Short mmCIF file of C-alpha atoms in Angstrom, two decimals:
data_model
loop_
_atom_site.label_atom_id
_atom_site.label_comp_id
_atom_site.label_asym_id
_atom_site.label_seq_id
_atom_site.Cartn_x
_atom_site.Cartn_y
_atom_site.Cartn_z
CA ARG A 1 103.52 -13.92 -1.35
CA LYS A 2 104.50 -11.75 -4.24
CA GLU A 3 106.00 -13.39 -7.25
CA ILE A 4 109.83 -12.70 -7.50
CA THR A 5 110.76 -12.95 -11.38
CA PRO A 6 113.98 -11.51 -13.36
CA LEU A 7 113.30 -9.30 -16.13
CA SER A 8 114.22 -9.25 -19.65
CA TRP A 9 113.22 -6.13 -21.18
CA GLY A 10 113.29 -7.23 -24.85
CA LYS A 11 111.26 -10.64 -23.89
CA HIS A 12 108.86 -8.73 -21.59
CA LEU A 13 108.12 -6.18 -24.31
CA LYS A 14 107.68 -8.52 -27.17
CA GLU A 15 105.65 -10.85 -25.53
CA LYS A 16 103.16 -8.75 -23.67
CA ALA A 17 103.15 -6.08 -26.79
CA GLY A 18 102.77 -7.77 -29.92
CA GLY A 19 102.13 -5.35 -32.65
CA ASP A 20 101.99 -2.34 -30.22
CA VAL A 21 105.80 -2.18 -29.97
CA GLN A 22 108.19 -1.58 -32.68
CA ALA A 23 111.59 -2.54 -32.13
CA ILE A 24 115.23 -3.12 -33.85
CA GLY A 25 116.04 -6.55 -32.03
CA ASN A 26 117.03 -5.62 -28.44
CA TYR A 27 118.41 -2.37 -29.65
CA PHE A 28 115.59 0.22 -29.45
CA PHE A 29 111.95 0.10 -28.78
CA ILE A 30 108.99 2.38 -28.95
CA SER A 31 105.29 2.54 -28.29
CA GLU A 32 102.60 4.67 -27.65
CA ASN A 33 100.97 2.55 -24.83
CA VAL A 34 102.94 3.48 -22.11
CA ARG A 35 101.13 0.73 -19.89
CA LEU A 36 103.32 -1.96 -21.72
CA LEU A 37 106.40 -0.68 -19.47
CA PRO A 38 106.45 -2.96 -16.37
CA LEU A 39 105.07 -1.04 -13.91
CA PHE A 40 106.11 -2.86 -10.94
CA PRO A 41 105.02 -1.57 -7.39
CA TYR A 42 108.37 -3.04 -5.72
CA PRO A 43 112.09 -2.09 -6.34
CA PHE A 44 113.16 -3.05 -9.66
CA ARG A 45 116.82 -2.22 -11.44
CA ILE A 46 116.67 -1.48 -15.10
CA ASP A 47 119.76 -2.15 -17.53
CA VAL A 48 118.07 -0.09 -20.42
CA SER A 49 117.29 3.58 -20.40
CA ILE A 50 113.95 4.71 -20.45
CA ALA A 51 112.12 7.95 -21.71
CA ILE A 52 108.47 8.66 -20.93
CA ILE A 53 106.27 11.41 -22.64
CA CYS A 54 103.36 11.55 -20.88
CA THR A 55 100.18 13.15 -22.58
CA ARG A 56 97.49 11.92 -20.02
CA GLY A 57 97.04 10.88 -16.36
CA LYS A 58 99.78 10.44 -13.72
CA LEU A 59 102.76 8.18 -12.88
CA ARG A 60 104.29 8.25 -9.19
CA GLY A 61 107.03 6.46 -7.99
CA THR A 62 110.99 6.47 -7.07
CA ILE A 63 114.06 6.73 -8.96
CA GLY A 64 116.87 5.31 -6.86
CA LEU A 65 116.68 7.23 -3.67
CA GLU A 66 114.49 10.30 -5.08
CA PRO A 67 110.61 10.38 -5.53
CA PHE A 68 109.30 11.65 -8.88
CA GLU A 69 105.82 12.55 -10.46
CA ILE A 70 104.94 12.84 -14.17
CA GLY A 71 101.84 14.21 -15.33
CA GLU A 72 100.00 15.56 -18.62
CA SER A 73 102.59 17.22 -20.75
CA SER A 74 106.08 15.97 -19.23
CA LEU A 75 109.11 14.08 -19.91
CA ILE A 76 110.92 11.76 -17.86
CA THR A 77 114.40 10.45 -18.41
CA LEU A 78 115.31 6.80 -16.60
CA PRO A 79 119.11 6.19 -17.24
CA ALA A 80 120.38 2.51 -17.37
CA GLY A 81 121.42 1.25 -13.76
CA ASN A 82 118.75 2.81 -11.83
CA ILE A 83 116.39 1.13 -9.46
CA LEU A 84 112.70 2.01 -10.14
CA LYS A 85 109.51 1.68 -8.12
CA PHE A 86 105.88 2.75 -9.28
CA GLU A 87 103.92 3.69 -6.61
CA GLU A 88 101.02 5.24 -8.20
CA VAL A 89 99.55 4.59 -12.02
CA SER A 90 96.30 6.62 -12.72
CA ASP A 91 93.72 4.76 -14.95
CA ASN A 92 93.95 7.18 -17.55
CA LEU A 93 97.46 7.21 -18.19
CA GLU A 94 98.81 7.78 -21.49
CA GLY A 95 101.82 8.47 -23.49
CA THR A 96 105.13 7.45 -25.54
CA PHE A 97 107.95 5.66 -24.15
CA THR A 98 111.11 4.51 -25.60
CA VAL A 99 113.59 2.06 -24.20
CA LEU A 100 117.29 2.37 -25.24
CA SER A 101 119.93 -0.42 -24.99
CA LYS A 102 123.24 -0.02 -22.86
CA GLU A 103 124.85 -0.06 -26.28
CA LEU A 104 122.73 2.76 -27.88
CA SER A 105 122.59 4.96 -24.67
CA ASP A 106 126.44 4.72 -24.20
CA ASP A 107 127.02 5.74 -27.66
CA MET A 108 124.52 8.47 -27.45
CA PHE A 109 126.30 9.89 -24.11
CA SER A 110 129.81 9.68 -25.59
CA SER A 111 128.64 11.75 -28.35
CA ILE A 112 127.42 14.20 -26.26
CA LYS A 113 130.15 17.10 -25.37
CA GLU A 114 128.00 18.20 -22.36
CA ARG A 115 127.47 14.97 -20.75
CA LEU A 116 128.64 15.70 -17.21
CA GLU A 117 126.34 18.72 -17.15
CA LEU A 118 124.01 16.44 -18.63
CA SER A 119 124.32 13.83 -16.01
CA LEU A 120 124.10 16.20 -13.21
CA PHE A 121 120.71 17.88 -14.85
CA THR A 122 119.26 14.46 -15.53
CA TYR A 123 120.06 13.12 -11.60
CA ALA A 124 118.80 16.63 -10.31
CA ASN A 125 115.49 16.98 -13.00
CA PRO A 126 114.29 13.37 -14.12
CA VAL A 127 111.24 14.95 -15.08
CA ILE A 128 110.80 17.95 -17.30
CA LEU A 129 107.73 19.91 -18.00
CA LEU A 130 106.96 20.41 -21.56
CA ASN A 131 105.26 23.42 -23.25
CA ARG A 132 102.96 22.84 -26.15
CA GLU A 133 105.78 23.65 -28.69
CA GLU A 134 108.11 21.23 -26.79
CA LEU A 135 105.60 18.36 -26.46
CA GLU A 136 104.97 18.74 -29.93
CA VAL A 137 108.35 18.43 -31.05
CA ASN A 138 109.05 15.23 -29.01
CA ILE A 139 105.78 13.47 -30.27
CA SER A 140 106.72 14.55 -34.15
CA TYR A 141 110.55 12.93 -33.19
CA CYS A 142 108.65 9.66 -32.12
CA ARG A 143 106.96 9.40 -34.99
CA LEU A 144 109.68 10.02 -37.27
CA LEU A 145 111.33 6.93 -35.24
CA LYS A 146 108.15 4.75 -35.66
CA ASN A 147 108.10 5.64 -39.53
CA ALA A 148 111.79 4.92 -39.92
CA LEU A 149 111.52 1.72 -37.86
CA LYS A 150 109.11 0.54 -40.92
CA ASP A 151 111.62 0.08 -43.20
CA THR A 152 113.16 -3.02 -41.80
CA ASP A 153 115.32 -3.68 -44.80
CA ASN A 154 117.55 -0.76 -43.96
CA PRO A 155 120.80 -1.59 -43.45
CA HIS A 156 121.50 1.73 -41.78
CA LEU A 157 118.66 1.64 -39.56
CA LYS A 158 120.76 1.69 -36.17
CA LYS A 159 122.18 4.33 -37.65
CA VAL A 160 118.99 6.44 -38.59
CA VAL A 161 117.65 5.88 -34.98
CA PHE A 162 120.89 7.01 -33.08
CA HIS A 163 121.10 10.28 -35.28
CA LEU A 164 117.27 11.18 -34.76
CA LEU A 165 117.69 10.77 -31.02
CA LEU A 166 120.92 12.98 -31.16
CA SER A 167 119.25 15.56 -33.40
CA LEU A 168 116.36 15.42 -30.59
CA TYR A 169 118.73 15.68 -27.88
CA TYR A 170 120.28 18.80 -29.48
CA GLN A 171 116.76 20.13 -31.06
CA GLN A 172 115.57 20.56 -27.21
CA HIS A 173 118.46 20.88 -25.31
CA ALA A 174 118.69 24.50 -25.23
CA HIS A 175 114.73 24.91 -24.19
CA ILE A 176 114.44 22.58 -21.66
CA SER A 177 117.86 21.16 -20.20
CA GLY A 178 118.79 24.43 -17.98
CA PHE A 179 122.29 24.46 -18.75
CA SER A 180 124.68 25.11 -21.75
CA GLY A 181 127.88 23.46 -22.78
CA ASP A 182 129.75 26.77 -21.20
CA LYS A 183 128.25 26.48 -17.75
CA CYS A 184 130.77 25.84 -15.03
CA LEU A 185 129.94 23.37 -12.06
CA SER A 186 130.62 24.38 -8.61
CA ARG A 187 133.04 22.26 -6.64
CA GLN A 188 130.27 20.76 -4.37
CA GLU A 189 128.14 19.93 -7.77
CA GLU A 190 131.08 18.33 -9.18
CA ALA A 191 132.20 16.40 -6.43
CA PHE A 192 128.36 15.23 -5.64
CA LEU A 193 128.02 14.11 -9.14
CA MET A 194 131.25 12.24 -9.13
CA PHE A 195 130.65 10.72 -5.72
CA ILE A 196 127.51 9.39 -6.67
CA GLN A 197 129.06 8.21 -10.16
CA THR A 198 131.42 6.17 -8.04
CA VAL A 199 129.11 4.87 -5.44
CA LYS A 200 126.49 3.54 -8.16
CA MET A 201 129.91 1.86 -9.72
CA ASN A 202 131.09 0.38 -6.45
CA TYR A 203 128.76 0.21 -3.68
CA ARG A 204 128.44 -3.68 -4.29
CA LYS A 205 132.04 -4.04 -3.25
CA GLU A 206 132.90 -1.08 -1.09
CA ARG A 207 130.79 0.54 1.66
CA GLN A 208 133.63 2.73 3.38
CA VAL A 209 134.23 6.56 2.78
CA GLY A 210 138.03 6.16 2.46
CA PHE A 211 137.57 4.50 -0.91
CA TYR A 212 135.54 6.74 -2.37
CA ALA A 213 137.63 9.83 -1.17
CA LYS A 214 140.61 7.96 -2.58
CA GLN A 215 138.94 7.73 -5.78
CA LEU A 216 138.44 11.54 -5.99
CA ASN A 217 141.81 12.55 -4.83
CA LEU A 218 139.92 13.65 -1.58
CA THR A 219 140.16 13.20 2.34
CA PRO A 220 137.79 11.31 3.67
CA LYS A 221 137.04 13.97 6.24
CA TYR A 222 137.00 16.95 3.06
CA LEU A 223 134.35 14.64 1.32
CA SER A 224 132.38 14.09 4.24
CA THR A 225 131.79 17.68 4.62
CA LEU A 226 131.28 18.51 1.13
CA ILE A 227 128.35 15.86 0.72
CA LYS A 228 126.69 16.84 4.03
CA GLU A 229 127.02 20.47 3.25
CA HIS A 230 125.27 20.00 -0.28
CA THR A 231 122.65 17.11 0.37
CA GLY A 232 122.27 17.20 3.93
CA LYS A 233 122.92 13.62 4.26
CA THR A 234 126.72 12.07 5.04
CA ALA A 235 128.48 10.34 2.59
CA ASN A 236 128.20 6.77 4.85
CA GLU A 237 124.26 7.36 4.58
CA TRP A 238 124.24 7.70 0.69
CA ILE A 239 126.33 4.46 0.38
CA ASP A 240 123.71 2.77 2.65
CA GLU A 241 120.99 3.77 1.05
CA TYR A 242 122.42 2.37 -2.28
CA VAL A 243 122.97 -1.11 -0.75
CA ILE A 244 119.74 -1.18 1.10
CA LEU A 245 118.13 -0.14 -2.18
CA ASP A 246 119.35 -2.86 -4.40
CA ALA A 247 119.13 -5.34 -1.63
CA LYS A 248 115.04 -4.41 -1.39
CA ALA A 249 115.26 -4.90 -5.63
CA LEU A 250 117.21 -8.43 -5.66
CA LEU A 251 114.76 -9.67 -3.06
CA ARG A 252 111.47 -8.66 -4.32
CA SER A 253 112.41 -9.11 -8.37
CA SER A 254 114.95 -11.87 -8.45
CA THR A 255 114.76 -15.41 -8.04
CA LEU A 256 118.21 -15.36 -5.97
CA THR A 257 118.45 -16.75 -2.31
CA ILE A 258 119.04 -14.49 0.50
CA GLN A 259 122.67 -16.07 0.69
CA GLN A 260 123.09 -15.73 -2.84
CA ILE A 261 122.19 -11.85 -2.60
CA SER A 262 124.50 -11.72 0.60
CA ASP A 263 127.23 -12.67 -1.80
CA GLU A 264 126.29 -10.23 -4.71
CA LEU A 265 126.55 -7.13 -2.16
CA ASN A 266 129.77 -8.51 -0.82
CA PHE A 267 128.92 -9.41 2.65
CA THR A 268 131.39 -11.75 4.37
CA GLU A 269 128.27 -13.89 5.67
CA GLN A 270 124.70 -14.28 5.26
CA SER A 271 124.03 -13.28 8.95
CA SER A 272 126.05 -9.93 8.47
CA PHE A 273 123.72 -9.25 5.48
CA GLY A 274 120.84 -9.73 7.88
CA LYS A 275 122.12 -7.67 10.66
CA TYR A 276 122.96 -4.96 8.17
CA PHE A 277 119.32 -4.93 6.42
CA LYS A 278 117.28 -5.27 9.53
CA ALA A 279 119.15 -2.41 11.17
CA HIS A 280 118.26 -0.16 8.45
CA GLU A 281 114.79 -1.50 7.34
CA GLY A 282 113.58 -3.12 10.62
CA VAL A 283 112.97 -6.20 9.23
CA SER A 284 114.90 -9.14 8.10
CA PRO A 285 115.57 -9.90 4.25
CA LYS A 286 113.17 -12.80 4.49
CA GLU A 287 110.47 -10.56 6.16
CA TYR A 288 110.95 -7.82 3.40
CA ARG A 289 110.84 -10.65 0.69
CA THR A 290 107.84 -12.25 1.43
CA GLY A 291 106.31 -8.62 2.35
CA GLU A 292 105.25 -8.96 6.00
CA ARG A 293 106.03 -5.26 6.25
CA ALA A 294 103.90 -3.10 3.84
CA GLU A 295 105.87 -0.87 1.43
#
């Protein structure tokens, strides 16, 4: 049976890393040893934002419902709130990672004018291939951040980190983001992004398309048609997949009982949750938790 444990990012990194990680409390972390990250092979939720610059090797897994793979000279952005799963980690994996607390990532996001476009781009393109110049820019900023963190007596250290990260964003924005602040989203792109964001905020309480259509000022039929045409999946399928993904993360990476998980996901009874989970996964929550079915 696999160990089911909660994850505290600050505690995990500080206890596992020792001097290999530089940090400002639980506000910001940076390290040149990417293997210090919790590269779990089962789903787990992150409440921080992570950026990994891979300089060697390969890392493959899923972000939410989508697969990803990074290799040499690539950057992956993992926003807070996502559920991760790492399926393959090469023996020669090397790189640098940064971990931003929710406080820092929220401040960053609110300071970026193009935040709607950035959300869409990051969702569609979590992995970015870097050319030699772009890789060096990212590595140089990481060095600046590490050097800044050495000045532990600086009362403005959080502001220094914040502005260095914001500067890095605008430095590479025109080269790798693939969009400009003047770009207009199509109606389908905008509706899908808003739908997904609304689902991610509410799927634990609401599983009906009608609720999301009302939030977006659309009819359920129009929203369902739009989402199906844009993604190939129905709105109901997107909602169900987020619920199941969260259930799997809670079953494998928390100590909550199945009844407590059922309550967290707003099912009226544990039996209803069990039937719902088995209908989608083919096994009961208990069987999934104990690993009776291979991932």
